[in-house]
Coordinates of N, CA and C in Angstrom, one line a residue:
X1011 N 121.4 203.3 113.0 CA 122.1 203.3 111.7 C 123.4 204.0 111.7
X1012 N 123.7 204.8 112.8 CA 124.9 205.5 112.8 C 126.1 204.7 113.3
X1013 N 125.9 203.6 113.8 CA 127.1 202.8 114.2 C 127.7 201.9 113.1
X1014 N 129.0 202.0 113.0 CA 129.7 201.3 112.0 C 130.7 200.3 112.7
X1015 N 130.7 199.0 112.3 CA 131.6 198.1 112.9 C 133.1 198.5 112.5
X1016 N 133.8 198.8 113.5 CA 135.2 199.1 113.4 C 135.9 199.0 114.7
X1017 N 137.2 199.3 114.8 CA 137.9 199.4 116.1 C 138.0 200.8 116.5
X1018 N 137.6 201.1 117.6 CA 137.6 202.5 118.1 C 138.3 202.5 119.5
X1019 N 139.1 203.5 119.7 CA 139.7 203.7 121.0 C 139.0 204.6 121.9
X1020 N 138.5 204.2 123.1 CA 137.9 205.0 124.0 C 138.5 204.8 125.4
X1021 N 138.4 205.8 126.2 CA 138.9 205.6 127.5 C 137.8 205.4 128.5
X1022 N 138.1 204.9 129.7 CA 137.1 204.5 130.7 C 136.2 205.7 131.1
X1023 N 136.7 206.9 131.0 CA 136.0 208.0 131.4 C 135.2 208.8 130.3
X1024 N 135.1 208.1 129.2 CA 134.3 208.7 128.0 C 132.9 208.8 128.4
X1025 N 132.3 210.0 128.2 CA 130.9 210.1 128.6 C 130.0 209.6 127.5
X1026 N 128.8 209.4 127.7 CA 127.8 209.0 126.7 C 127.8 210.0 125.6
X1027 N 127.8 211.2 125.9 CA 127.7 212.3 124.9 C 129.0 212.3 124.0
X1028 N 130.2 212.1 124.6 CA 131.4 212.0 123.9 C 131.4 210.8 122.9
X1029 N 130.9 209.7 123.4 CA 130.7 208.5 122.6 C 129.9 208.7 121.4
X1030 N 128.7 209.3 121.6 CA 127.7 209.5 120.5 C 128.3 210.5 119.5
X1031 N 129.0 211.5 120.0 CA 129.6 212.5 119.1 C 130.7 211.9 118.2
X1032 N 131.5 211.0 118.8 CA 132.5 210.3 118.1 C 131.9 209.3 117.0
X1033 N 130.8 208.7 117.4 CA 130.1 207.8 116.4 C 129.5 208.7 115.2
X1034 N 129.0 209.8 115.6 CA 128.4 210.7 114.5 C 129.6 211.2 113.6
X1035 N 130.7 211.5 114.2 CA 131.9 211.9 113.4 C 132.3 210.8 112.4
X1036 N 132.4 209.5 113.0 CA 132.8 208.4 112.2 C 131.8 208.2 111.0
X1037 N 130.5 208.3 111.4 CA 129.4 208.2 110.4 C 129.5 209.2 109.3
X1038 N 129.8 210.5 109.7 CA 130.0 211.5 108.7 C 131.2 211.2 107.8
X1039 N 132.3 210.8 108.3 CA 133.5 210.5 107.5 C 133.2 209.3 106.6
X1040 N 132.4 208.3 107.1 CA 132.1 207.1 106.3 C 131.3 207.5 105.0
X1041 N 130.3 208.3 105.2 CA 129.4 208.7 104.2 C 130.1 209.9 103.3
X1042 N 131.2 209.5 102.6 CA 131.9 210.4 101.8 C 131.1 210.7 100.5
X1043 N 131.6 211.6 99.7 CA 131.0 212.0 98.4 C 130.7 210.8 97.6
X1044 N 131.6 209.9 97.4 CA 131.4 208.7 96.6 C 130.2 207.8 97.1
X1045 N 130.2 207.5 98.4 CA 129.1 206.7 99.0 C 127.8 207.5 98.9
X1046 N 127.8 208.8 99.1 CA 126.5 209.5 99.0 C 126.0 209.4 97.6
X1047 N 126.8 209.5 96.6 CA 126.4 209.5 95.2 C 125.8 208.1 94.9
X1048 N 126.5 207.0 95.4 CA 126.0 205.7 95.2 C 124.7 205.4 95.8
X1049 N 124.4 206.0 97.0 CA 123.2 205.8 97.7 C 122.1 206.5 96.9
X1050 N 122.4 207.7 96.4 CA 121.4 208.5 95.6 C 121.1 207.7 94.3
X1051 N 122.1 207.1 93.8 CA 121.9 206.3 92.5 C 120.9 205.2 92.7
X1052 N 120.9 204.6 93.9 CA 119.9 203.5 94.1 C 118.6 203.9 94.8
X1053 N 118.6 205.2 95.1 CA 117.3 205.7 95.6 C 117.0 205.5 97.0
X1054 N 118.1 205.2 97.8 CA 118.0 205.0 99.2 C 118.7 206.1 100.1
X1055 N 118.2 206.4 101.2 CA 119.0 207.3 102.1 C 120.0 206.4 102.9
X1056 N 120.8 207.0 103.7 CA 121.9 206.3 104.4 C 121.4 205.3 105.3
X1057 N 120.3 205.6 106.1 CA 119.7 204.6 107.0 C 119.1 203.5 106.2
X1058 N 118.4 203.7 105.2 CA 117.8 202.7 104.4 C 118.9 201.7 103.8
X1059 N 120.0 202.3 103.4 CA 121.2 201.5 102.9 C 121.6 200.5 104.1
X1060 N 121.7 201.1 105.3 CA 122.1 200.2 106.4 C 121.1 199.2 106.7
X1061 N 119.9 199.5 106.6 CA 118.8 198.5 106.9 C 118.9 197.4 105.8
X1062 N 119.0 197.7 104.6 CA 119.1 196.7 103.5 C 120.4 195.9 103.7
X1063 N 121.5 196.6 104.0 CA 122.8 195.9 104.3 C 122.7 194.9 105.4
X1064 N 121.9 195.2 106.4 CA 121.8 194.3 107.5 C 121.1 193.0 107.1
X1065 N 120.1 193.1 106.2 CA 119.4 192.0 105.6 C 120.4 191.2 104.7
X1066 N 121.1 191.9 103.9 CA 122.1 191.2 103.0 C 123.1 190.4 103.9
X1067 N 123.6 191.1 104.9 CA 124.6 190.5 105.8 C 124.1 189.2 106.4
X1068 N 122.8 189.2 106.9 CA 122.3 188.0 107.5 C 121.9 186.9 106.4
X1069 N 121.5 187.3 105.2 CA 121.2 186.4 104.1 C 122.5 185.7 103.7
X1070 N 123.6 186.4 103.7 CA 124.9 185.8 103.2 C 126.0 186.2 104.1
X1071 N 126.2 185.4 105.1 CA 127.3 185.8 106.1 C 128.7 185.3 105.8
X1072 N 128.7 184.2 104.9 CA 130.1 183.7 104.7 C 130.5 183.6 103.2
X1073 N 129.6 183.7 102.3 CA 129.9 183.8 100.9 C 129.8 185.2 100.4
X1074 N 130.6 186.0 100.9 CA 130.5 187.5 100.8 C 130.5 187.9 99.3
X1075 N 131.1 187.1 98.4 CA 131.2 187.5 97.0 C 129.8 187.5 96.4
X1076 N 128.8 186.9 97.0 CA 127.5 186.8 96.5 C 126.6 188.0 97.0
X1077 N 127.1 188.8 97.9 CA 126.3 189.9 98.5 C 125.8 190.9 97.6
X1078 N 126.5 191.3 96.6 CA 126.1 192.4 95.7 C 124.9 191.8 94.8
X1079 N 124.9 190.6 94.5 CA 123.9 189.9 93.7 C 122.6 189.9 94.5
X1080 N 122.7 189.5 95.8 CA 121.6 189.5 96.7 C 121.0 191.0 96.9
X1081 N 121.9 191.9 97.0 CA 121.5 193.3 97.2 C 120.7 193.8 95.9
X1082 N 121.2 193.4 94.8 CA 120.5 193.7 93.5 C 119.1 193.1 93.5
X1083 N 119.0 191.8 94.0 CA 117.7 191.2 94.0 C 116.7 192.0 94.9
X1084 N 117.2 192.4 96.0 CA 116.3 193.1 97.0 C 116.0 194.5 96.4
X1085 N 116.9 195.1 95.8 CA 116.5 196.4 95.1 C 115.5 196.2 94.0
X1086 N 115.6 195.1 93.3 CA 114.6 194.8 92.3 C 113.2 194.6 93.0
X1087 N 113.1 193.9 94.1 CA 111.9 193.8 94.8 C 111.3 195.1 95.3
X1088 N 112.2 195.9 95.8 CA 111.8 197.3 96.3 C 111.2 198.1 95.2
X1089 N 111.9 198.0 94.0 CA 111.5 198.8 92.9 C 110.1 198.3 92.4
X1090 N 109.8 197.0 92.5 CA 108.6 196.5 92.0 C 107.5 196.6 93.1
X1091 N 107.9 197.1 94.3 CA 107.0 197.2 95.4 C 106.5 195.9 95.9
X1092 N 107.4 194.9 95.8 CA 107.1 193.6 96.3 C 107.5 193.4 97.7
X1093 N 107.0 192.4 98.4 CA 107.5 192.2 99.7 C 108.9 191.6 99.6
X1094 N 109.8 191.9 100.6 CA 111.2 191.4 100.5 C 111.2 189.9 100.8
X1095 N 110.4 189.5 101.7 CA 110.3 188.0 102.1 C 111.7 187.5 102.4
X1096 N 112.2 188.1 103.4 CA 113.6 187.7 103.9 C 113.5 186.9 105.2
X1097 N 114.0 185.7 105.2 CA 113.9 184.8 106.4 C 114.6 185.5 107.6
X1098 N 115.8 186.1 107.4 CA 116.4 186.7 108.6 C 115.6 187.8 109.3
X1099 N 114.7 188.5 108.5 CA 113.9 189.5 109.2 C 112.8 188.8 110.0
X1100 N 112.4 187.6 109.6 CA 111.4 186.9 110.4 C 112.1 186.4 111.7
X1101 N 113.3 185.8 111.5 CA 114.1 185.4 112.7 C 114.3 186.6 113.7
X1102 N 114.6 187.8 113.2 CA 114.7 188.9 114.1 C 113.4 189.3 114.7
X1103 N 112.3 189.2 114.0 CA 111.0 189.5 114.5 C 110.6 188.5 115.7
X1104 N 111.0 187.3 115.5 CA 110.6 186.3 116.5 C 111.6 186.5 117.7
X1105 N 112.8 186.8 117.4 CA 113.8 187.0 118.5 C 114.5 185.7 119.0
X1106 N 114.3 184.7 118.2 CA 115.0 183.4 118.5 C 116.1 183.2 117.5
X1107 N 117.3 183.6 117.8 CA 118.5 183.6 116.8 C 119.0 182.2 116.7
X1108 N 118.5 181.2 117.3 CA 118.9 179.8 117.1 C 118.2 179.2 116.0
X1109 N 117.2 179.8 115.4 CA 116.4 179.2 114.3 C 117.3 179.0 113.1
X1110 N 117.3 177.8 112.6 CA 118.2 177.5 111.5 C 117.3 177.4 110.2
X1111 N 116.0 177.2 110.3 CA 115.1 177.0 109.2 C 113.8 177.7 109.6
X1112 N 113.4 178.7 108.8 CA 112.1 179.4 109.0 C 111.0 178.5 108.5
X1113 N 110.0 178.3 109.3 CA 108.8 177.4 109.0 C 107.6 178.3 108.6
X1114 N 106.7 177.8 108.0 CA 105.4 178.5 107.5 C 104.8 179.2 108.7
X1115 N 104.7 178.6 109.8 CA 104.0 179.2 111.0 C 104.8 180.5 111.4
X1116 N 106.1 180.5 111.2 CA 106.9 181.7 111.6 C 106.6 182.9 110.7
X1117 N 106.2 182.6 109.5 CA 105.9 183.7 108.5 C 104.7 184.5 109.0
X1118 N 103.9 184.1 109.9 CA 102.7 184.8 110.3 C 102.9 185.7 111.6
X1119 N 104.1 185.7 112.1 CA 104.4 186.5 113.3 C 104.3 188.0 113.0
X1120 N 103.4 188.6 113.8 CA 103.1 190.0 113.5 C 104.2 190.9 114.0
X1121 N 104.9 191.6 113.1 CA 106.0 192.5 113.4 C 106.3 193.3 112.2
X1122 N 106.6 194.6 112.4 CA 107.0 195.4 111.3 C 108.3 194.9 110.7
X1123 N 109.0 194.1 111.4 CA 110.2 193.5 110.8 C 110.0 192.2 110.0
X1124 N 108.7 191.7 110.0 CA 108.4 190.6 109.2 C 108.2 191.0 107.8
X1125 N 109.1 190.8 106.9 CA 109.0 191.3 105.5 C 108.2 190.3 104.6
X1126 N 107.6 189.2 105.3 CA 106.7 188.4 104.6 C 105.3 189.0 104.7
X1127 N 105.1 189.8 105.7 CA 103.7 190.5 106.0 C 103.7 191.9 105.5
X1128 N 104.9 192.6 105.5 CA 104.9 194.0 105.3 C 105.8 194.3 104.1
X1129 N 105.4 195.2 103.2 CA 106.2 195.6 102.1 C 107.3 196.6 102.5
X1130 N 108.3 196.7 101.7 CA 109.3 197.7 102.0 C 110.3 197.2 103.1
X1131 N 111.2 198.2 103.4 CA 112.2 197.8 104.4 C 111.6 197.8 105.8
X1132 N 112.2 197.0 106.7 CA 111.8 197.1 108.1 C 112.2 198.5 108.7
X1133 N 111.7 198.8 109.9 CA 111.9 200.1 110.5 C 113.4 200.4 110.9
X1134 N 114.2 199.3 111.0 CA 115.6 199.5 111.4 C 116.4 198.3 111.0
X1135 N 117.7 198.4 111.2 CA 118.6 197.2 110.8 C 118.3 196.0 111.7
X1136 N 118.5 194.8 111.2 CA 118.3 193.6 112.0 C 119.7 193.1 112.6
X1137 N 120.7 193.8 112.3 CA 122.1 193.5 112.8 C 122.9 194.8 112.5
X1138 N 124.1 194.8 113.1 CA 125.0 195.9 112.7 C 125.8 195.4 111.5
X1139 N 125.4 196.0 110.3 CA 126.0 195.5 109.0 C 127.4 195.8 108.9
X1140 N 128.2 194.9 108.3 CA 129.6 195.2 108.1 C 129.7 196.3 107.0
X1141 N 130.9 196.9 106.9 CA 131.2 197.9 105.9 C 131.1 197.2 104.5
X1142 N 131.5 195.9 104.4 CA 131.5 195.2 103.2 C 130.0 195.0 102.8
X1143 N 129.1 194.8 103.7 CA 127.6 194.6 103.3 C 127.1 195.9 102.9
X1144 N 127.4 197.0 103.5 CA 127.0 198.3 103.1 C 127.5 198.6 101.7
X1145 N 128.7 198.4 101.4 CA 129.3 198.6 100.1 C 128.7 197.6 99.1
X1146 N 128.3 196.5 99.5 CA 127.6 195.5 98.5 C 126.3 196.1 98.1
X1147 N 125.6 196.8 99.0 CA 124.3 197.4 98.6 C 124.6 198.6 97.7
X1148 N 125.5 199.4 98.1 CA 125.9 200.6 97.3 C 126.4 200.2 95.9
X1149 N 127.0 199.1 95.8 CA 127.5 198.6 94.5 C 126.7 197.3 94.1
X1150 N 125.4 197.3 94.3 CA 124.6 196.1 94.0 C 124.7 195.8 92.5
X1151 N 124.8 194.5 92.2 CA 124.8 194.1 90.8 C 123.5 194.4 90.1
X1152 N 123.6 194.8 88.9 CA 122.4 195.0 88.1 C 122.0 193.7 87.5
X1153 N 120.8 193.2 88.0 CA 120.3 191.9 87.5 C 118.8 192.0 87.5
X1154 N 118.2 191.0 87.0 CA 116.8 190.8 86.9 C 116.2 189.8 87.9
X1155 N 117.0 189.4 88.9 CA 116.6 188.4 89.8 C 115.5 188.9 90.8
X1156 N 114.6 188.1 91.1 CA 113.5 188.4 92.0 C 113.5 187.4 93.1
X1157 N 114.0 186.2 92.9 CA 114.0 185.1 93.8 C 115.3 184.5 94.0
X1158 N 115.5 183.9 95.3 CA 116.7 183.1 95.5 C 116.3 182.0 96.4
X1159 N 117.1 180.9 96.3 CA 116.9 179.7 97.2 C 118.3 179.1 97.4
X1160 N 118.5 178.6 98.6 CA 119.8 178.0 98.9 C 120.1 176.9 97.8
X1161 N 121.4 176.8 97.4 CA 121.8 175.8 96.5 C 121.7 174.4 97.0
X1162 N 121.4 173.4 96.2 CA 121.2 172.1 96.6 C 122.5 171.4 96.9
X1163 N 123.6 172.0 96.6 CA 124.9 171.4 97.0 C 125.4 171.8 98.4
X1164 N 124.5 172.6 99.1 CA 124.9 173.0 100.4 C 126.2 173.8 100.6
X1165 N 126.6 174.5 99.5 CA 127.8 175.2 99.5 C 127.7 176.6 100.2
X1166 N 126.5 177.0 100.5 CA 126.3 178.3 101.1 C 125.9 179.3 100.1
X1167 N 126.0 179.0 98.9 CA 125.5 179.9 97.8 C 124.1 179.7 97.5
X1168 N 123.5 180.6 96.6 CA 122.1 180.5 96.2 C 122.0 180.3 94.7
X1169 N 120.8 179.7 94.4 CA 120.4 179.7 93.0 C 119.4 180.9 92.9
X1170 N 119.6 181.7 91.8 CA 118.7 182.9 91.6 C 117.8 182.6 90.4
X1171 N 116.6 183.3 90.5 CA 115.6 183.1 89.4 C 115.0 184.5 89.2
X1172 N 114.5 184.6 87.9 CA 113.9 185.8 87.4 C 112.3 185.6 87.5
X1173 N 111.9 184.4 87.6 CA 110.5 184.1 87.6 C 110.1 183.1 88.7
X1174 N 108.8 183.1 89.0 CA 108.4 182.2 90.1 C 108.6 180.8 89.6
X1175 N 108.4 180.5 88.4 CA 108.6 179.1 87.8 C 110.0 178.7 88.1
X1176 N 111.0 179.6 87.7 CA 112.4 179.2 88.0 C 112.6 179.0 89.5
X1177 N 112.0 179.8 90.3 CA 112.2 179.7 91.8 C 111.7 178.4 92.3
X1178 N 110.5 178.0 91.8 CA 109.9 176.7 92.2 C 110.8 175.6 91.8
X1179 N 111.4 175.6 90.6 CA 112.4 174.6 90.2 C 113.6 174.5 91.1
X1180 N 114.0 175.7 91.5 CA 115.2 175.8 92.4 C 114.9 175.2 93.8
X1181 N 113.6 175.6 94.3 CA 113.3 175.1 95.6 C 113.0 173.6 95.6
X1182 N 112.5 173.1 94.5 CA 112.4 171.6 94.5 C 113.8 170.9 94.5
X1183 N 114.7 171.4 93.8 CA 116.1 170.9 93.8 C 116.6 170.9 95.3
X1184 N 116.4 172.0 95.9 CA 116.9 172.1 97.3 C 116.2 171.1 98.3
X1185 N 114.9 171.0 98.1 CA 114.2 170.1 99.0 C 114.5 168.7 98.7
X1186 N 114.7 168.3 97.4 CA 115.2 167.0 97.1 C 116.5 166.7 97.8
X1187 N 117.4 167.6 97.7 CA 118.7 167.4 98.3 C 118.6 167.4 99.8
X1188 N 117.8 168.1 100.4 CA 117.5 168.0 101.9 C 117.0 166.7 102.3
X1189 N 116.0 166.2 101.5 CA 115.4 164.9 101.8 C 116.5 163.8 101.7
X1190 N 117.3 163.9 100.7 CA 118.4 162.8 100.5 C 119.3 162.9 101.7
X1191 N 119.6 164.1 102.2 CA 120.5 164.3 103.3 C 119.9 163.7 104.6
X1192 N 118.6 163.8 104.7 CA 117.9 163.3 105.9 C 117.9 161.8 105.8
X1193 N 117.7 161.2 104.7 CA 117.7 159.8 104.5 C 119.1 159.1 104.8
X1194 N 120.2 159.8 104.4 CA 121.5 159.4 104.6 C 122.0 159.4 106.0
X1195 N 121.2 160.1 106.9 CA 121.6 160.2 108.3 C 121.3 159.0 109.0

């Protein structure tokens, strides 16, 4: 959790200790008073923020304007002591990063990173989250969403729902669109 994606200048003779000390210094500078206060407000420590940010990063890698909404959804799940049920954590648990669609059989893979089996955050980040993803968690939108499903227009955005009934409706719309897409091929 101490590594932050950025550009750093190192020389070829930098020792491992010097590298780690530099990363710790960058980490300390990053976690300024404002960010510390925001983390405290959402009830997470710095490492937990990075772990959640890594999930948000993998859930939404190119529609970054949606990240704070996704972060809010996951914070709601954590608050309700629900399983996060994040597909990217399953992909990480399996270790096959070419997976494009998680299947029901994948959800049974035993790993502390499988958030379909285990409540709470996984033991560590599933990727090196961007500063944007970390800030999206720290500034998560206040919402009542518990569920999300990819939008049926394949725009890369999600439909959000507050109830399982709403989620089932959204999932049906997405599956119908997927089936139409398969037929058109």
